[in-house]
Coordinates of C-alpha atoms in Angstrom, one line a residue:
M1 CA 7.6 40.6 3.8
K2 CA 9.2 38.0 6.1
I3 CA 7.7 34.5 6.0
L4 CA 8.7 31.7 8.4
L5 CA 7.8 28.1 7.4
V6 CA 7.9 25.6 10.3
Q7 CA 8.2 21.8 10.0
P8 CA 6.7 20.3 13.2
P9 CA 8.9 18.2 15.5
Y10 CA 8.6 14.5 16.0
N11 CA 6.6 13.2 18.9
S12 CA 9.1 12.2 21.6
Q13 CA 6.9 9.1 22.3
T14 CA 6.9 7.9 18.7
V15 CA 8.3 4.3 18.6
G16 CA 11.6 4.4 16.9
G17 CA 11.5 8.1 16.9
N18 CA 13.8 9.8 14.4
N19 CA 16.1 6.7 14.3
F20 CA 14.6 5.6 10.9
Y21 CA 14.1 8.6 8.7
I22 CA 14.3 12.3 8.7
P23 CA 13.3 13.4 5.1
E24 CA 13.7 16.9 3.9
P25 CA 10.4 18.9 4.2
L26 CA 9.3 18.7 0.6
A27 CA 5.9 20.3 1.1
L28 CA 7.3 23.4 2.9
E29 CA 10.2 23.7 0.4
T30 CA 7.6 23.7 -2.4
I31 CA 5.6 26.3 -0.7
G32 CA 8.8 28.4 -0.2
A33 CA 9.4 28.1 -3.9
S34 CA 6.0 29.8 -4.6
V35 CA 6.9 32.9 -2.7
T36 CA 10.4 33.8 -4.0
N37 CA 9.4 37.5 -4.0
H38 CA 9.4 37.5 -0.2
N39 CA 12.1 36.9 2.5
V40 CA 11.5 33.2 3.5
K41 CA 13.1 31.1 6.3
L42 CA 12.4 27.5 7.0
L43 CA 12.8 26.1 10.5
D44 CA 12.9 22.3 10.8
M45 CA 11.9 21.6 14.4
R46 CA 12.9 17.9 14.1
L47 CA 16.5 19.2 14.0
E48 CA 16.3 22.7 15.5
P49 CA 13.5 22.9 18.1
N50 CA 14.0 26.4 19.3
L51 CA 11.0 28.2 17.8
L52 CA 11.0 31.2 20.2
E53 CA 14.7 32.1 19.4
T54 CA 13.9 32.0 15.7
L55 CA 10.9 34.2 16.2
K56 CA 13.0 36.8 18.1
Q57 CA 15.8 36.8 15.5
F58 CA 13.7 36.7 12.3
Q59 CA 10.6 38.7 13.3
P60 CA 8.3 37.2 10.7
D61 CA 5.1 38.8 9.3
I62 CA 3.6 35.4 8.5
V63 CA 4.2 31.9 10.0
G64 CA 3.0 28.8 8.2
T65 CA 3.2 25.2 9.2
T66 CA 1.8 21.8 8.0
S67 CA 0.4 18.7 9.5
Y68 CA -0.5 15.1 9.0
T69 CA -2.9 13.6 11.5
P70 CA -0.4 12.6 14.3
E71 CA 1.1 16.1 14.1
V72 CA -2.1 18.1 14.7
Y73 CA -1.4 19.1 18.3
R74 CA 2.2 19.9 17.6
A75 CA 1.2 22.1 14.7
Q76 CA -1.4 23.8 16.8
G77 CA 1.2 24.3 19.5
I78 CA 3.6 26.0 17.1
L79 CA 1.0 28.6 16.0
K80 CA -0.2 29.2 19.5
Q81 CA 3.4 29.9 20.5
V82 CA 3.6 32.3 17.6
K83 CA 0.5 34.2 18.6
D84 CA 1.8 34.3 22.2
F85 CA 5.0 35.9 20.9
N86 CA 3.2 38.5 18.7
K87 CA -0.5 38.4 18.0
E88 CA 0.0 40.6 14.9
I89 CA 1.8 37.7 13.0
L90 CA -0.5 36.0 10.5
T91 CA -0.7 32.3 11.4
V92 CA -1.4 29.8 8.6
I93 CA -1.7 26.0 8.4
G94 CA -2.1 23.7 5.4
G95 CA -1.3 20.1 4.5
H96 CA -2.9 16.8 4.6
H97 CA -5.0 16.9 7.8
A98 CA -5.9 20.6 7.3
T99 CA -7.3 19.8 3.9
L100 CA -9.4 16.8 5.1
I101 CA -10.6 18.3 8.4
P102 CA -10.1 22.1 8.4
G103 CA -12.4 22.4 11.4
D104 CA -9.8 20.9 13.7
F105 CA -7.8 24.1 13.3
N106 CA -10.6 26.5 14.2
K107 CA -8.6 28.0 17.0
E108 CA -8.3 31.6 18.2
Y109 CA -4.5 31.5 17.4
I110 CA -4.9 30.2 13.8
D111 CA -5.9 32.9 11.3
I112 CA -5.9 30.9 8.0
V113 CA -6.3 27.3 6.9
V114 CA -5.2 26.4 3.4
I115 CA -7.4 23.7 2.0
G116 CA -6.0 21.7 -0.9
E117 CA -2.7 22.2 -2.7
G118 CA -1.0 25.3 -1.5
D119 CA 1.3 26.0 -4.5
I120 CA -0.9 28.8 -5.9
T121 CA -3.0 29.5 -2.8
F122 CA -0.1 30.5 -0.5
R123 CA 1.4 32.8 -3.1
E124 CA -1.9 34.6 -3.6
L125 CA -2.5 34.7 0.1
T126 CA 0.9 36.3 0.9
D127 CA 0.7 38.8 -1.9
A128 CA -2.8 39.9 -1.0
Y129 CA -1.9 40.2 2.7
E130 CA 1.0 42.4 1.9
K131 CA -1.2 44.7 -0.1
K132 CA -3.9 44.6 2.5
G133 CA -6.3 43.0 -0.1
D134 CA -9.4 41.0 0.5
L135 CA -8.4 37.4 1.4
R136 CA -12.0 36.2 0.9
K137 CA -11.4 36.5 -2.9
I138 CA -8.6 33.8 -2.7
N139 CA -9.8 30.3 -3.4
G140 CA -8.9 27.4 -1.1
L141 CA -9.0 29.2 2.3
A142 CA -10.8 28.9 5.6
I143 CA -10.5 32.3 7.3
R144 CA -11.3 32.8 11.0
Q145 CA -13.4 35.9 11.5
K146 CA -13.2 38.2 14.5
N147 CA -16.4 36.7 15.9
G148 CA -14.8 33.2 15.8
E149 CA -16.8 32.0 12.7
I150 CA -15.1 30.4 9.7
F151 CA -15.5 31.9 6.2
L152 CA -14.8 29.3 3.5
T153 CA -13.8 30.7 0.2
Q154 CA -14.4 29.0 -3.1
P155 CA -12.5 25.6 -3.6
R156 CA -9.1 25.7 -5.1
E157 CA -8.7 23.7 -8.3
M158 CA -6.0 21.2 -8.5
V159 CA -2.8 21.8 -10.5
L160 CA -3.5 19.8 -13.5
N161 CA -0.1 20.1 -15.1
L162 CA 2.5 19.3 -12.5
D163 CA 5.3 20.6 -14.7
N164 CA 3.9 24.0 -13.8
A165 CA 4.2 23.4 -10.1
P166 CA 7.2 25.0 -8.3
V167 CA 10.3 22.9 -7.8
P168 CA 11.2 22.5 -4.1
R169 CA 13.4 25.4 -2.9
R170 CA 16.2 23.3 -1.4
S171 CA 18.3 26.3 -0.5
L172 CA 15.9 26.9 2.4
T173 CA 17.2 23.7 4.1
Q174 CA 20.8 24.2 3.2
N175 CA 21.8 24.2 6.9
Y176 CA 20.0 20.9 7.5
R177 CA 20.8 18.9 4.4
E178 CA 23.6 16.8 5.9
Q179 CA 21.2 15.6 8.6
Y180 CA 18.5 14.3 6.4
F181 CA 18.7 10.5 6.2
R182 CA 16.9 7.2 5.7
L183 CA 18.4 4.2 7.6
I184 CA 22.0 3.9 6.4
W185 CA 21.5 6.4 3.6
R186 CA 22.8 9.8 4.6
P187 CA 22.5 12.5 3.5
V188 CA 19.5 11.7 1.5
A189 CA 17.4 14.0 -0.8
S190 CA 13.7 13.5 -1.4
M191 CA 11.7 14.3 -4.5
M192 CA 8.1 13.9 -5.8
T193 CA 7.5 13.1 -9.4
S194 CA 3.7 12.5 -9.1
R195 CA 0.8 13.2 -6.8
G196 CA -2.1 10.9 -5.8
C197 CA -3.0 7.3 -6.4
P198 CA -5.8 5.8 -8.6
F199 CA -6.5 3.0 -6.1
R200 CA -9.1 3.0 -3.3
C201 CA -7.7 1.2 -0.3
N202 CA -10.1 1.7 2.6
F203 CA -7.4 2.5 5.2
C204 CA -5.7 5.2 3.1
S205 CA -6.6 8.9 3.0
I206 CA -4.2 9.8 0.2
W207 CA -6.8 9.3 -2.5
K208 CA -9.3 11.3 -0.5
H209 CA -6.9 14.2 -0.2
E210 CA -6.2 14.0 -4.0
H211 CA -9.8 13.6 -5.0
G212 CA -9.0 10.2 -6.4
K213 CA -6.8 11.6 -9.1
Y214 CA -3.3 10.6 -10.2
R215 CA -1.1 13.3 -11.8
A216 CA 2.5 12.9 -12.9
R217 CA 5.2 15.3 -14.0
S218 CA 6.9 14.7 -17.4
A219 CA 10.1 12.8 -17.6
E220 CA 11.8 16.0 -18.7
S221 CA 10.6 17.9 -15.7
V222 CA 11.8 15.2 -13.3
M223 CA 15.2 15.1 -15.1
N224 CA 15.7 18.8 -14.8
E225 CA 15.1 18.6 -11.0
L226 CA 17.4 15.6 -10.7
L227 CA 20.2 17.7 -12.2
T228 CA 19.9 20.2 -9.3
I229 CA 20.2 17.6 -6.5
N230 CA 23.6 17.2 -5.1
E231 CA 23.0 14.2 -2.8
K232 CA 24.0 10.8 -4.0
Y233 CA 20.9 9.2 -2.4
V234 CA 17.4 10.1 -3.6
S235 CA 14.2 8.9 -1.9
I236 CA 11.3 9.3 -4.3
S237 CA 8.1 10.0 -2.3
D238 CA 5.5 9.1 -4.9
D239 CA 2.7 7.0 -3.6
N240 CA 3.0 4.6 -6.5
F241 CA 6.1 5.3 -8.5
L242 CA 5.5 2.6 -11.2
Q243 CA 2.0 3.7 -12.0
D244 CA 2.9 5.2 -15.4
A245 CA 5.4 2.8 -17.0
A246 CA 5.9 4.7 -20.3
R247 CA 6.9 7.9 -18.4
L248 CA 9.4 5.9 -16.4
E249 CA 10.9 4.2 -19.3
K250 CA 11.5 7.6 -20.9
L251 CA 13.0 8.9 -17.6
Y252 CA 15.3 5.8 -17.5
H253 CA 16.7 6.7 -20.9
L254 CA 17.2 10.4 -20.0
I255 CA 19.1 9.5 -16.8
K256 CA 21.2 6.9 -18.5
Q257 CA 22.1 9.4 -21.2
S258 CA 23.0 12.0 -18.7
G259 CA 25.5 9.9 -16.9
I260 CA 24.0 10.8 -13.5
K261 CA 25.2 8.4 -10.7
K262 CA 22.7 8.2 -7.9
S263 CA 21.0 5.6 -5.7
Y264 CA 17.2 5.7 -5.7
K265 CA 14.5 4.4 -3.4
I266 CA 10.9 4.1 -4.6
I267 CA 7.5 3.2 -3.1
T268 CA 5.1 1.2 -5.2
R269 CA 2.5 -1.6 -5.3
S270 CA 3.4 -5.3 -5.9
D271 CA 1.1 -5.6 -9.0
S272 CA 2.9 -2.6 -10.5
V273 CA 6.2 -4.4 -10.1
V274 CA 4.8 -7.5 -11.7
R275 CA 3.3 -5.5 -14.6
S276 CA 6.5 -3.6 -15.1
S277 CA 9.3 -6.1 -14.3
K278 CA 11.4 -4.8 -17.2
L279 CA 11.4 -1.3 -15.6
I280 CA 12.9 -2.8 -12.4
E281 CA 15.7 -4.3 -14.5
Q282 CA 16.3 -1.0 -16.3
W283 CA 16.2 1.1 -13.2
K284 CA 18.6 -1.2 -11.5
E285 CA 21.1 -0.1 -14.2
I286 CA 20.8 3.5 -13.3
G287 CA 20.9 3.1 -9.5
L288 CA 17.6 1.7 -8.2
S289 CA 18.8 0.4 -4.8
E290 CA 15.7 0.0 -2.7
V291 CA 12.0 -0.7 -3.4
T292 CA 9.3 -0.3 -0.7
L293 CA 6.2 -2.4 -1.3
G294 CA 2.8 -1.9 0.3
L295 CA 2.2 -5.6 0.7
E296 CA -0.3 -5.2 3.6
S297 CA -1.0 -8.9 4.2
F298 CA 0.0 -12.4 3.4
R299 CA -3.7 -13.5 3.1
D300 CA -6.1 -12.8 0.2
N301 CA -9.1 -12.4 2.5
E302 CA -7.3 -9.6 4.4
L303 CA -6.3 -7.8 1.2
K304 CA -9.9 -8.0 0.1
S305 CA -11.1 -6.5 3.4
L306 CA -8.7 -3.6 2.9
N307 CA -10.0 -3.0 -0.7
K308 CA -6.4 -3.5 -1.8
N309 CA -7.4 -4.9 -5.2
N310 CA -4.4 -7.1 -5.1
T311 CA -3.4 -10.7 -4.4
V312 CA -0.8 -12.6 -2.3
Q313 CA 0.4 -14.2 -5.5
K314 CA 1.2 -10.8 -6.9
N315 CA 3.0 -9.9 -3.6
S316 CA 5.1 -13.0 -3.8
E317 CA 5.9 -12.5 -7.5
A318 CA 7.0 -8.9 -6.8
I319 CA 9.2 -9.9 -3.9
K320 CA 11.0 -12.4 -6.2
I321 CA 11.4 -9.9 -9.0
V322 CA 13.0 -7.3 -6.8
K323 CA 15.2 -9.8 -5.1
D324 CA 16.3 -11.4 -8.3
N325 CA 17.5 -8.0 -9.5
G326 CA 19.7 -7.7 -6.3
I327 CA 17.7 -4.7 -5.0
S328 CA 17.0 -4.2 -1.3
L329 CA 13.4 -4.7 -0.5
T330 CA 11.2 -3.2 2.3
G331 CA 7.8 -4.7 2.6
H332 CA 5.0 -3.1 4.7
F333 CA 2.4 -5.3 6.5
I334 CA -0.6 -4.2 8.4
I335 CA -1.3 -6.0 11.7
N336 CA -5.0 -6.6 12.3
Q337 CA -6.4 -6.2 15.9
N338 CA -7.9 -9.6 15.5
Y339 CA -4.5 -11.3 15.3
M340 CA -3.8 -14.2 17.7
K341 CA -0.5 -15.8 18.3
E342 CA -0.9 -18.2 15.3
D343 CA -1.4 -15.2 13.0
F344 CA 1.8 -13.5 14.1
E345 CA 3.6 -16.8 13.6
A346 CA 2.1 -17.3 10.2
L347 CA 3.2 -13.8 9.1
K348 CA 6.8 -14.6 10.2
E349 CA 6.7 -17.8 8.2
Y350 CA 5.6 -16.0 5.1
I351 CA 8.4 -13.5 5.5
Y352 CA 11.0 -16.3 6.0
K353 CA 9.6 -18.2 3.0
T354 CA 9.8 -15.2 0.6
G355 CA 13.2 -14.0 1.9
L356 CA 11.9 -10.5 2.4
N357 CA 14.9 -8.3 3.4
H358 CA 13.3 -5.6 5.6
P359 CA 9.7 -6.2 6.7
M360 CA 8.0 -3.3 8.5
F361 CA 4.8 -3.6 10.5
T362 CA 2.1 -1.1 11.2
V363 CA -1.2 -1.5 13.2
L364 CA -4.4 -1.3 11.2
T365 CA -5.5 2.3 11.9
P366 CA -8.7 4.0 11.0
L367 CA -7.2 7.4 9.9
P368 CA -9.8 10.2 9.9
M369 CA -11.8 10.6 6.7
T370 CA -10.9 7.2 5.4
D371 CA -13.6 4.7 4.5
Y372 CA -12.3 2.5 7.3
Y373 CA -12.7 5.3 9.8
N374 CA -16.3 5.7 8.9
E375 CA -16.8 2.0 9.3
M376 CA -15.1 1.7 12.7
K377 CA -15.5 5.1 14.4
S378 CA -18.1 3.7 16.9
Q379 CA -15.3 1.3 18.2
L380 CA -12.6 3.9 18.7
L381 CA -10.8 3.8 22.0
T382 CA -9.5 7.4 21.6
K383 CA -9.7 10.4 19.4
N384 CA -6.3 11.6 20.5
Y385 CA -4.5 12.2 17.2
E386 CA -1.1 11.5 18.6
M387 CA -2.2 7.9 18.9
Y388 CA -3.0 7.7 15.1
D389 CA 0.7 7.0 14.3
L390 CA 0.1 3.5 12.9
V391 CA 1.8 1.9 15.9
H392 CA -0.7 2.5 18.7
S393 CA -4.0 0.5 18.3
V394 CA -6.8 2.9 18.6
L395 CA -9.2 -0.1 18.3
P396 CA -9.8 -3.0 20.7
T397 CA -7.5 -6.0 20.3
K398 CA -8.7 -9.5 20.5
L399 CA -5.8 -10.5 22.6
P400 CA -5.1 -8.6 25.8
R401 CA -3.4 -5.4 24.8
E402 CA -0.1 -6.2 26.6
I403 CA 0.1 -9.6 24.9
F404 CA -0.8 -8.1 21.5
Y405 CA 2.1 -5.7 21.8
E406 CA 4.5 -8.4 23.0
Y407 CA 3.8 -10.5 19.9
Y408 CA 4.0 -7.3 17.8
S409 CA 7.4 -6.4 19.1
D410 CA 8.5 -10.0 18.7
L411 CA 8.0 -9.7 15.0
Y412 CA 10.9 -7.2 14.9
Y413 CA 13.0 -9.0 17.4
D414 CA 12.7 -12.4 15.8
I415 CA 13.3 -11.2 12.3
Y416 CA 16.0 -8.6 12.8
I417 CA 17.9 -9.9 15.8
K418 CA 17.2 -13.5 16.8
N419 CA 17.2 -15.0 13.2
N420 CA 19.3 -12.4 11.4
K421 CA 22.0 -14.3 9.6
N422 CA 23.4 -11.4 7.7
N423 CA 26.9 -10.0 8.3
S424 CA 26.4 -6.7 6.4
Q425 CA 27.0 -3.2 7.8
E426 CA 23.2 -3.0 8.4
V427 CA 23.1 -5.5 11.1
E428 CA 24.5 -3.4 14.0
F429 CA 22.4 -0.4 12.8
F430 CA 19.2 -2.4 12.8
N431 CA 20.0 -4.1 16.1
N432 CA 20.1 -0.7 17.8
I433 CA 16.8 0.4 16.1
V434 CA 15.0 -2.8 16.8
K435 CA 15.9 -2.8 20.5
N436 CA 14.4 0.6 20.7
I437 CA 11.3 -0.5 18.9
C438 CA 10.8 -3.6 21.0
T439 CA 11.1 -1.7 24.2
G440 CA 8.8 1.1 22.9
L441 CA 6.1 -1.3 21.7
K442 CA 6.0 -3.4 24.8
N443 CA 5.4 -0.2 26.8
S444 CA 3.2 1.8 24.3
Y445 CA 0.0 -0.1 25.1
Q446 CA 0.0 1.7 28.5
L447 CA -0.5 5.1 26.7
L448 CA -4.1 4.2 25.8
N449 CA -5.0 2.8 29.2

């Protein structure tokens, strides 16, 4: 049976667009690895947008796609185009948003919604469909009936031992791999060594999606996958890589003994860095080149309001630890809609004071199904999911919207262009990106008017 997996394209109006990062589609590569007994093709529409031509040439029996919240309409559009091409093709969607709000995909052109992890569910679905079996016996599905009603099957249990989960089938993206990048890293591979996060930030839907659980692969499992990755640069997509220090110390020794030479980028929390400063030193030895920290704020009261369970002191300590080890640091801050000019200026001063290499800024966004969404939904300016991209403010701003975005874009301009004293190869690259961002931000407020 022929199965086509489709990665949705980027929104052309996304600020910065695909100038920052085009990672390999790990989720679809993993799904593809679960159905090796079928003929599988993966179309990455961020790089190859011609879906119709692929449908004509490949003639799939099943088409599956995935979606985060800002991608909902694009994912819907993909499956509608598939049904318009051939209504006999089984259309399937899964992923983050589909798991949290499957009802958003109750459309006549979508046959199946996969709820929860698709590793096992999609394999069982495809095998049963090929044999004309009863799909209602498969856990983790929302099946659209002929009368338009949705039949929910029993919930799918989570994969408890991630060592048993399929390893991404990177051969499916062989034709794209040279085009996957992150800033000046290219080509870059991505990998996942754990799923979930034990923390309860009110703006985050990851822990909701993962039922509040954190699960990690063994050091040996991660090492075995690393040995199959050809790229020099590896971006590790875990939500909090440093959560399990003992596991990572073991992995450090395995990598060191293997002699593998790669550069790694990780995402983690500042308190995890402070707690595991020795790990930062060790991983620097084996290639840790970039750390991304979810700092969120430079004020304790704001961290508390986000239920971050962290402090500014820990943020500052973590910045120092990473910088003292000569590792590039990206710090993410959340811009509150109540910010006035003095708040933007105070944020810049904190960044200058700590010497943060690459600050990034997102607008506080009540993502659907988060605690913050439930708190703020009466104040939403729009329910257009395209606007939930962490850049557009879907809540009212205290400043006039145009002024808010002017100060927002000035954060990037002042830090990356006006006051940039570096002479590294990154400067010209960032200049081009930041000019794009500044222009986009100053105009983006109009999209909500």
